[in-house]
Amino acid sequence: MKQSKEAPVSNFRIPGQRGPRMNQVVEKPKEGKKTVVRLFKYFADEKLMILGLLAVVILVVSCSVYAPSLQSNAIDKLSEGAFNQLPRVLVMMIVVYAICSVGTLLQSLLSAHLSQRIVKKMREDLFDKIVNLPIKYLDNHPHGDIMSRMTNDVENISNTVSQSLSSLVSGILTVIGTVGIMVWYCKELALLSCITVILTIGATKYLSRAMRKFFRKRQVLLGNLNATVEEMVVGYKTVTAYNKQEAAINEFINTSDKLTKTGIIAEILGGSMGPVMNVINNIGFVIIAAFGGYFAINGIISIGVISAFIIYAKQFGRPINELAQLYGQIQTAIAGAERVFAIMDEPSEDKSGTENMSQSKGVVTFRNVNFSYEPGKQVLSNFNLEVKAGQKVALVGATGSGKTTVVNLLMRFYDIDSGEILIDGVNIKDIASDELRKSTAIVLQDTVLFSDSIRNNLKYSNLEATDKEMEEAARMSNCHPMINRLSEGYDTKLTESGYNLSEGQRQLLSIGRAFLANPKILILDEATSSVDTRTEKHIQDAMVNLMKNRTSLIIAHRLSTIQDADLIVVLDKGHIVEMGNHEALLKKKGNYYDLYMTQFAGNSI
């Protein structure tokens, strides 16, 4: 079992992991300013909530900055013996701290609400774009990467809005307010307090760099470990069949040992941030206590001011440390937004067209069609074919000969390089894609069913169909008896991709779905290639019913399924090399004859 050399790095936080979010791998955006400006457009509809959040943040910061002054005042009253004035100061302290607590709760609620509303709009826009992307884009981009942008990247943005936005504003205002109060009380002591700020910034920078290195390495090793386990689970039968359990265990232990060693160092570094900050804060307290006492003895400040300075010094260092930590999270979120916007900026599928197919007979014509998926690699060359209304035409040939490409072009999944594709003499470019696909049904080799009831899966092709029409389609496709044998009949819930049914049962349901669509043109793409012979007979009977009075294009490797086709088209490297019915092509003893003899007589070409 081969281990991946480089596993993808996750951006999530491991539960129970220590350290202030330093484990995250910081992604840096390529066009940060442009992305931020675009991201803030999503805030435009939430102006009232943003203003409310800012008001609450200002209130909380004001209370947190004002509270130590009240404490200082209370201590001075005690030292002066003015006990009669103390209750009023204490009541004010209680009120201020209560307002601060309620404001902090409200700040969290508003931040969470704001982030979810913005992310909801972003997810809707992204999903709307994804479902309208050209098939070409989805074919050429890893599906896991697209899903990651919808989940991980958008989630990073959500976390940043909910956690970092208010913290960023609050941190900046707290630093400004705290510095202002400290300078107002005593410039000299305020300047001495800045020594701890320098130490905090230096320690944070050094530890952050070391932590990021080891947390990144740990995430890579974790990805490798997950890949090893996934390979073992997915390929368990193969591992067991070749007695490779011991090798799999050794590979797992090897990766696990590396992960453990790296994890220990990462945890030590992550856990050291708190104690280091405490040491720096304690140094600050010593400086304030020593010099504050000296200033108090000389009458420059009061004892209460020393107490206030100790709190302000802690209050001053905390937001600076948080702002340093927020930088990485914000950068990662902007990079994620950039990836999301990259998909949104992709051109949507061209679905334009004014012609409709309501009176279509189903005559399909390919005229001088040339097509290539990549420039310079021709797939179809000067392809010409006419399929008459109601005719059953089979496309055969070796893998890569262009059979499936013919279907992709007919469905407007891809645009041709040159030539024309006509339906009843109308160029398909002039037919709206929705109209074209509504009049066409496809039964694929890899059946796609959804995690829903059989009823809804059948009606997926025609939501307006009645239950009577649905049952009739099921009878015609030979799946009605199978459905009735299930405990809940048509209301039976299918698991993901319908894996609680056999391959043949899923294929019969897909044929029933195509029946219910009542298409003018039918496409069968390797519809029986992955089932046994007995199941193939049931599916074949269902397909015969489905193809009656419809123009049918059949792609098949099993030549037994297309011997009764009206026309068999043999493709080779994007060219039509033979055409005719089964008997005529066998008499020619050309490409079709070679394919037939290979399958049924066991001869080699």
XYZ file of C-alpha atoms in Angstrom:
605
model
C 0.000 0.000 0.000
C 1.588 3.197 -1.155
C 1.539 6.194 1.090
C 0.972 9.593 -0.446
C 4.076 11.742 -0.488
C 2.288 14.950 0.224
C -1.107 14.945 1.887
C -3.345 17.978 1.845
C -3.012 20.203 4.869
C -6.161 20.742 6.889
C -7.132 24.068 8.358
C -9.201 22.811 11.261
C -8.355 22.947 14.956
C -7.796 19.642 16.707
C -10.161 19.313 19.709
C -8.324 19.773 22.975
C -5.309 21.304 21.289
C -3.565 24.007 23.232
C -2.219 27.228 21.872
C -4.061 30.308 20.595
C -4.916 29.156 17.056
C -1.225 28.981 16.148
C -1.762 25.513 14.707
C -3.455 26.913 11.638
C -1.527 26.962 8.408
C -1.545 30.553 7.220
C -2.521 30.849 3.577
C -1.648 34.167 1.996
C -3.949 35.596 -0.662
C -2.563 36.689 -4.024
C -4.748 39.797 -4.326
C -5.644 40.573 -0.731
C -6.916 44.148 -1.145
C -9.142 43.322 -4.088
C -10.584 40.313 -2.252
C -11.235 42.301 0.941
C -13.080 45.019 -0.996
C -15.220 42.371 -2.677
C -15.791 40.544 0.587
C -17.044 43.711 2.263
C -19.747 44.012 -0.399
C -21.475 41.147 1.413
C -21.656 43.403 4.468
C -23.641 46.036 2.549
C -27.015 44.423 3.321
C -26.165 44.142 7.021
C -25.428 47.819 7.749
C -27.804 48.081 10.718
C -26.414 44.942 12.349
C -22.832 46.099 11.759
C -23.588 49.508 13.273
C -25.245 47.791 16.237
C -22.224 45.518 16.674
C -19.812 48.470 16.535
C -21.910 50.339 19.099
C -21.819 47.341 21.449
C -18.044 46.915 20.929
C -17.455 50.599 21.750
C -19.649 50.258 24.854
C -17.785 47.150 26.064
C -14.364 48.728 25.418
C -15.423 51.931 27.182
C -16.561 49.955 30.227
C -13.409 47.808 30.297
C -11.212 50.922 30.088
C -13.259 52.868 32.650
C -13.586 50.043 35.231
C -9.939 50.116 36.455
C -10.271 53.875 37.066
C -13.224 53.194 39.358
C -11.185 50.554 41.159
C -8.359 53.049 41.536
C -10.806 55.577 42.940
C -12.169 53.003 45.418
C -8.670 52.160 46.702
C -7.861 55.862 47.096
C -11.073 56.376 49.104
C -10.045 53.502 51.383
C -6.525 54.882 51.844
C -7.921 58.332 52.567
C -10.474 56.945 55.039
C -13.420 58.407 53.057
C -15.658 55.399 53.769
C -18.875 57.348 53.280
C -18.022 57.894 49.586
C -17.044 54.256 48.971
C -20.571 52.779 48.426
C -21.260 55.115 45.502
C -17.990 54.068 43.791
C -18.706 50.368 44.426
C -22.226 50.662 42.974
C -20.779 52.345 39.887
C -18.235 49.507 39.566
C -21.017 46.904 39.774
C -23.054 48.756 37.130
C -20.050 49.129 34.794
C -19.022 45.470 35.127
C -22.663 44.361 34.598
C -22.930 46.485 31.455
C -19.599 45.060 30.261
C -20.783 41.458 30.812
C -24.122 41.976 29.071
C -22.394 43.854 26.243
C -19.876 41.032 25.775
C -22.709 38.481 25.510
C -24.582 40.714 23.058
C -21.371 41.206 21.072
C -20.957 37.426 20.712
C -24.582 36.983 19.654
C -24.434 39.760 17.061
C -21.102 38.507 15.680
C -22.444 34.972 15.292
C -25.665 36.227 13.704
C -23.780 38.514 11.320
C -21.328 35.799 10.251
C -24.089 33.268 9.572
C -26.144 35.730 7.519
C -23.132 36.729 5.409
C -21.950 33.155 4.959
C -25.485 32.021 4.063
C -25.579 34.579 1.246
C -22.079 33.596 0.108
C -22.925 29.871 0.120
C -26.097 30.537 -1.870
C -24.156 32.546 -4.458
C -21.446 29.892 -4.669
C -23.911 26.992 -4.977
C -25.884 28.900 -7.604
C -22.650 29.352 -9.561
C -21.602 25.702 -9.183
C -24.895 24.318 -10.528
C -24.611 26.648 -13.512
C -20.970 25.938 -14.338
C -20.191 24.289 -17.669
C -19.632 20.519 -17.537
C -16.143 21.219 -18.889
C -15.160 23.055 -15.702
C -16.385 20.256 -13.428
C -14.626 17.655 -15.576
C -11.310 19.520 -15.400
C -11.279 20.398 -11.688
C -11.067 18.018 -8.720
C -14.496 17.646 -7.151
C -12.939 17.497 -3.684
C -11.385 20.921 -4.235
C -14.726 22.415 -5.289
C -16.418 20.903 -2.230
C -13.604 22.213 -0.026
C -14.298 25.753 -1.213
C -17.970 25.349 -0.317
C -17.195 23.913 3.131
C -13.709 24.668 4.512
C -13.079 28.010 2.815
C -16.523 29.420 3.556
C -16.279 28.097 7.125
C -12.960 29.930 7.568
C -14.671 33.128 6.464
C -17.526 32.463 8.894
C -15.136 31.916 11.813
C -13.210 35.070 10.966
C -16.348 37.205 10.822
C -17.761 35.777 14.058
C -14.531 35.692 16.062
C -12.039 38.083 14.514
C -14.044 41.075 13.276
C -15.277 42.242 16.683
C -11.992 41.153 18.328
C -10.018 43.212 15.815
C -12.060 46.368 16.409
C -12.193 45.745 20.145
C -8.418 45.144 20.330
C -7.536 48.326 18.466
C -9.938 50.455 20.536
C -8.737 48.833 23.786
C -5.095 49.599 22.983
C -5.893 53.215 22.083
C -8.121 53.744 25.146
C -5.729 52.036 27.565
C -2.685 53.964 26.325
C -4.631 57.220 26.565
C -5.683 56.574 30.168
C -2.195 55.410 31.198
C -0.548 58.506 29.696
C -3.170 60.713 31.364
C -2.445 59.155 34.766
C 1.374 59.077 34.519
C 3.490 59.435 31.377
C 6.631 58.015 33.010
C 4.939 54.846 34.290
C 3.130 54.421 30.955
C 6.472 54.519 29.134
C 7.985 51.940 31.509
C 4.969 49.664 30.938
C 5.766 49.581 27.226
C 8.820 47.408 28.003
C 6.482 44.452 28.453
C 4.820 45.228 25.116
C 8.182 44.886 23.351
C 8.786 41.580 25.146
C 5.272 40.368 24.258
C 5.688 41.159 20.559
C 9.125 39.500 20.439
C 7.991 36.353 22.258
C 4.842 36.060 20.152
C 6.771 36.413 16.913
C 9.385 33.814 17.863
C 6.972 31.271 19.315
C 4.472 31.739 16.479
C 7.124 30.952 13.882
C 8.247 27.796 15.742
C 4.680 26.671 16.462
C 3.553 27.198 12.884
C 6.421 25.049 11.602
C 5.599 22.076 13.819
C 1.810 22.399 13.588
C 2.103 22.481 9.795
C 4.289 19.363 9.873
C 1.810 17.683 12.211
C -1.100 18.426 9.887
C 0.837 16.939 6.944
C 1.589 13.791 8.943
C -2.031 13.634 10.083
C -3.093 13.791 6.438
C -0.681 10.944 5.645
C -2.051 8.911 8.541
C -5.632 9.479 7.361
C -4.621 8.486 3.824
C -3.057 5.270 5.158
C -6.198 4.382 7.110
C -8.461 5.232 4.165
C -6.417 3.046 1.805
C -6.548 0.225 4.333
C -10.339 0.474 4.792
C -11.163 0.904 1.096
C -8.731 -1.781 -0.040
C -9.243 -4.134 2.913
C -10.177 -7.140 0.773
C -7.041 -6.716 -1.357
C -4.843 -6.277 1.729
C -6.308 -9.434 3.290
C -6.178 -11.418 0.045
C -2.429 -10.806 -0.298
C -1.708 -11.188 3.452
C -0.375 -7.652 3.707
C -1.881 -6.906 7.134
C 1.539 -6.848 8.792
C 2.929 -4.446 6.196
C -0.104 -2.193 6.615
C 0.344 -2.202 10.411
C 4.055 -1.354 10.112
C 3.307 1.500 7.712
C 0.677 2.853 10.079
C 2.986 2.573 13.111
C 5.813 4.317 11.234
C 3.621 7.298 10.326
C 1.992 7.284 13.767
C 5.405 7.444 15.492
C 6.440 10.457 13.413
C 3.087 12.114 14.170
C 3.498 11.449 17.899
C 7.007 12.962 18.063
C 5.973 16.025 16.073
C 2.767 16.341 18.078
C 4.646 16.343 21.393
C 6.914 19.194 20.246
C 3.918 21.087 18.815
C 1.964 20.687 22.061
C 4.946 21.793 24.168
C 5.348 24.916 22.037
C 1.596 25.531 22.013
C 1.381 25.099 25.766
C 4.360 27.377 26.380
C 2.626 30.457 24.986
C 0.463 30.940 28.085
C 3.281 30.574 30.676
C 5.633 32.810 28.653
C 2.956 35.506 28.490
C 2.364 35.115 32.236
C 6.084 35.590 32.918
C 6.132 38.742 30.772
C 2.996 40.041 32.513
C 4.570 39.355 35.908
C 7.680 41.287 34.835
C 5.354 44.130 33.945
C 3.685 43.913 37.358
C 7.079 44.058 39.075
C 8.077 47.132 37.038
C 4.782 48.876 37.801
C 4.909 47.932 41.501
C 8.533 49.072 41.934
C 8.394 52.311 39.985
C 4.760 52.955 40.951
C 5.717 52.698 44.624
C 8.579 55.122 44.061
C 6.266 57.588 42.290
C 3.627 57.208 45.028
C 6.170 57.933 47.773
C 7.172 61.090 45.920
C 3.523 62.132 45.530
C 3.445 61.837 41.739
C 0.613 59.260 41.746
C -1.707 57.702 44.306
C -1.810 54.071 45.493
C -5.037 53.522 43.558
C -3.298 54.527 40.326
C -0.736 51.747 40.859
C -3.590 49.232 41.094
C -5.179 50.667 37.940
C -1.844 50.507 36.093
C -1.450 46.801 36.912
C -4.850 46.116 35.339
C -4.184 48.424 32.383
C -0.816 46.762 31.705
C -2.560 43.375 31.466
C -5.356 44.911 29.429
C -2.785 46.522 27.113
C -0.779 43.354 26.456
C -3.763 41.050 25.828
C -5.147 42.750 22.673
C -1.645 43.117 21.186
C -1.139 39.365 21.595
C -4.610 38.653 20.156
C -4.061 40.969 17.191
C -0.852 39.105 16.354
C -2.766 35.827 16.439
C -5.696 37.204 14.416
C -3.408 38.173 11.553
C -2.897 34.576 10.460
C -6.587 33.738 10.748
C -7.593 36.797 8.734
C -5.020 35.995 6.038
C -6.323 32.431 5.789
C -9.915 33.681 5.540
C -9.019 36.164 2.780
C -7.209 33.385 0.900
C -10.340 31.247 1.268
C -12.530 34.080 0.007
C -10.204 34.444 -2.968
C -10.694 30.748 -3.804
C -14.475 31.131 -3.466
C -14.536 34.210 -5.700
C -12.369 32.378 -8.254
C -15.267 29.965 -8.842
C -17.835 32.765 -8.824
C -15.836 34.541 -11.550
C -15.933 31.528 -13.843
C -18.249 32.042 -16.840
C -21.588 30.274 -16.452
C -22.786 27.735 -18.958
C -24.226 29.280 -22.115
C -27.863 28.145 -22.103
C -29.091 30.665 -24.652
C -31.506 29.784 -27.460
C -34.947 30.783 -28.670
C -36.149 27.679 -30.518
C -38.322 25.136 -28.687
C -38.703 21.403 -29.262
C -42.386 20.932 -28.485
C -43.090 19.564 -31.991
C -39.747 17.825 -32.399
C -39.653 14.570 -34.347
C -36.170 13.658 -33.162
C -34.122 13.826 -36.378
C -30.470 14.297 -35.338
C -27.791 15.433 -37.802
C -24.045 15.836 -37.255
C -22.546 17.834 -40.119
C -18.748 18.225 -40.515
C -18.261 18.269 -36.735
C -14.740 18.780 -35.366
C -14.016 18.740 -31.660
C -11.106 18.520 -29.215
C -11.075 18.648 -25.423
C -7.582 20.114 -25.558
C -6.160 22.206 -28.415
C -4.185 20.089 -30.838
C -5.674 16.766 -29.651
C -8.534 16.099 -32.030
C -11.233 13.755 -30.726
C -13.780 14.006 -33.583
C -12.658 14.863 -37.120
C -15.112 15.792 -39.872
C -17.820 13.721 -38.168
C -21.006 13.281 -40.251
C -24.032 11.290 -39.134
C -27.795 11.448 -39.619
C -30.188 9.698 -37.258
C -33.743 9.490 -38.543
C -36.813 9.948 -36.356
C -37.520 6.823 -34.333
C -34.308 5.171 -35.512
C -32.170 3.083 -33.206
C -28.479 3.853 -33.786
C -25.603 2.192 -31.955
C -22.134 3.691 -31.545
C -19.358 1.151 -31.059
C -15.574 1.269 -31.019
C -12.554 0.995 -28.810
C -12.109 3.114 -25.690
C -11.205 6.684 -26.688
C -12.739 6.426 -30.162
C -15.176 9.295 -29.455
C -18.464 7.534 -28.623
C -19.234 9.404 -25.397
C -18.011 12.648 -26.966
C -20.835 12.413 -29.529
C -23.327 12.365 -26.630
C -21.580 15.223 -24.791
C -21.826 17.403 -27.887
C -25.450 16.510 -28.583
C -26.415 17.481 -25.006
C -24.445 20.760 -25.263
C -22.215 19.679 -22.389
C -19.377 20.877 -24.639
C -19.391 23.221 -27.629
C -18.054 21.965 -30.945
C -14.984 23.543 -32.534
C -16.569 23.693 -35.986
C -19.454 22.214 -37.950
C -23.121 21.882 -36.971
C -25.348 19.650 -34.881
C -28.998 19.873 -35.916
C -32.260 18.564 -34.488
C -35.078 18.637 -37.044
C -32.902 20.998 -39.077
C -32.432 23.482 -36.205
C -28.917 24.134 -34.907
C -28.744 23.102 -31.228
C -27.003 26.420 -30.483
C -30.346 28.046 -31.261
C -32.184 25.744 -28.843
C -32.110 26.691 -25.163
C -30.155 24.098 -23.189
C -33.051 23.596 -20.759
C -35.409 22.934 -23.665
C -32.942 20.573 -25.330
C -32.335 18.521 -22.196
C -36.017 18.420 -21.305
C -36.626 16.597 -24.585
C -33.695 14.213 -24.082
C -33.166 11.468 -21.514
C -29.934 9.658 -20.621
C -29.434 6.272 -18.992
C -25.802 6.087 -17.882
C -23.554 3.195 -16.960
C -22.930 4.714 -13.528
C -26.435 5.148 -12.196
C -26.990 8.323 -10.176
C -29.676 8.055 -7.501
C -30.254 10.436 -4.617
C -30.680 9.923 -0.869
C -34.443 10.167 -1.071
C -37.474 7.944 -1.620
C -37.820 5.807 -4.750
C -40.893 7.894 -5.593
C -38.928 11.142 -5.653
C -36.034 9.543 -7.537
C -38.412 8.403 -10.295
C -40.122 11.800 -10.417
C -36.770 13.597 -10.647
C -37.137 13.650 -14.435
C -40.717 14.954 -14.339
C -41.842 16.665 -11.137
C -45.335 17.241 -12.524
C -46.000 13.539 -13.124
C -48.875 11.918 -11.208
C -48.438 8.767 -9.120
C -50.403 6.848 -11.768
C -48.013 7.985 -14.518
C -45.070 7.134 -12.291
C -46.334 3.591 -11.645
C -47.005 3.077 -15.351
C -43.409 4.130 -16.123
C -42.199 1.689 -13.448
C -44.221 -1.148 -15.022
C -42.918 -0.380 -18.499
C -39.333 -0.393 -17.174
C -39.794 -3.708 -15.301
C -39.014 -2.177 -11.903
C -42.582 -2.133 -10.481
C -42.425 -5.747 -9.151
C -39.041 -5.083 -7.563
C -40.334 -1.919 -5.852
C -43.421 -3.717 -4.527
C -41.204 -6.348 -2.879
C -39.581 -3.659 -0.767
C -41.064 -3.130 2.701
C -42.113 0.470 2.057
C -42.635 0.217 -1.701
C -42.285 3.526 -3.531
C -41.623 5.303 -0.221
C -38.486 3.235 0.460
C -35.611 5.549 1.340
C -32.429 5.035 -0.638
C -29.030 5.425 0.970
C -26.297 7.506 -0.653
C -26.229 6.711 -4.405
C -28.820 3.989 -3.790
C -26.289 1.481 -2.433
C -28.998 -0.402 -0.515
C -30.125 -1.715 -3.944
C -28.276 -3.965 -6.354
C -26.611 -2.620 -9.507
C -29.383 -4.062 -11.678
C -32.147 -2.596 -9.489
C -30.549 0.828 -9.636
C -30.275 0.563 -13.411
C -33.959 -0.376 -13.734
C -34.889 2.672 -11.640
C -32.838 4.914 -13.930
C -34.687 3.468 -16.933
C -37.997 4.102 -15.152
C -36.921 7.685 -14.539
C -36.123 8.076 -18.241
C -39.550 6.597 -19.107
C -41.291 9.194 -16.960
C -39.424 12.000 -18.750
C -41.138 10.890 -22.004
C -38.224 12.140 -24.141
C -38.107 12.638 -27.907
C -34.462 11.512 -27.975
C -33.026 8.752 -25.814
C -29.355 8.141 -25.023
C -28.171 4.852 -23.515
C -24.527 5.018 -22.450
C -23.154 1.574 -21.531
C -26.395 0.912 -19.659
C -25.798 -2.833 -19.129
C -22.008 -3.110 -19.001
C -21.725 -3.695 -15.246
C -24.508 -6.255 -14.618
C -24.744 -10.011 -14.962
C -26.338 -11.745 -17.949
C -29.664 -12.521 -16.233
C -30.073 -8.937 -14.993
C -29.041 -7.716 -18.425
C -32.038 -9.561 -19.915
C -34.468 -7.687 -17.605
C -32.774 -4.370 -18.380
C -32.722 -5.177 -22.101
C -36.485 -5.823 -22.095
C -37.046 -2.539 -20.272
C -34.876 -0.685 -22.796
C -36.783 -2.193 -25.724
C -39.995 -0.728 -24.283
C -38.277 2.578 -23.624
C -36.894 2.899 -27.170
C -40.234 2.346 -28.957
C -41.134 5.325 -31.172
C -38.112 7.280 -29.948
C -34.863 8.296 -31.605
C -32.237 6.314 -29.726
C -28.460 6.590 -29.527
C -26.836 3.575 -27.873
C -23.231 3.415 -26.734
C -22.216 -0.151 -25.978
C -19.211 -2.387 -25.503
C -21.374 -5.499 -25.274
C -22.273 -6.068 -28.901
C -25.013 -8.507 -27.891
C -27.134 -5.535 -26.781
C -27.124 -3.752 -30.161
C -27.490 -6.547 -32.724
C -31.053 -5.432 -33.496
C -30.059 -1.769 -34.007
C -31.264 -0.125 -37.229
C -27.794 1.314 -37.775
C -24.447 0.488 -36.192
C -21.762 3.169 -36.450
C -18.187 2.016 -35.864
C -15.813 4.721 -34.638
C -12.030 4.691 -34.604
C -9.929 7.662 -33.440
C -12.748 10.141 -34.022
C -13.658 8.910 -37.516
C -16.566 6.798 -38.740
C -14.909 3.760 -40.312
C -18.003 1.586 -40.879
C -21.787 1.901 -40.940
C -24.564 -0.645 -41.451
C -26.683 -3.216 -39.635
C -25.302 -6.198 -37.743
C -25.451 -8.727 -40.592
C -24.037 -6.376 -43.215
C -21.100 -5.370 -41.035
C -20.232 -8.978 -40.240
C -20.144 -9.764 -43.955
C -17.668 -6.903 -44.508
C -15.229 -8.536 -42.075
C -13.859 -5.129 -41.070
C -13.529 -3.394 -37.705
C -16.952 -4.468 -36.436
C -16.245 -8.084 -37.401
C -12.966 -7.960 -35.441
C -14.749 -6.540 -32.374
C -17.487 -9.175 -32.635
C -15.082 -12.079 -33.004
C -13.012 -10.831 -30.075
C -16.071 -10.871 -27.801
C -17.913 -13.964 -28.976
C -15.337 -16.231 -30.592
C -12.387 -15.379 -28.354
C -10.167 -14.530 -31.330
C -7.629 -11.709 -31.105
C -7.699 -8.872 -33.568
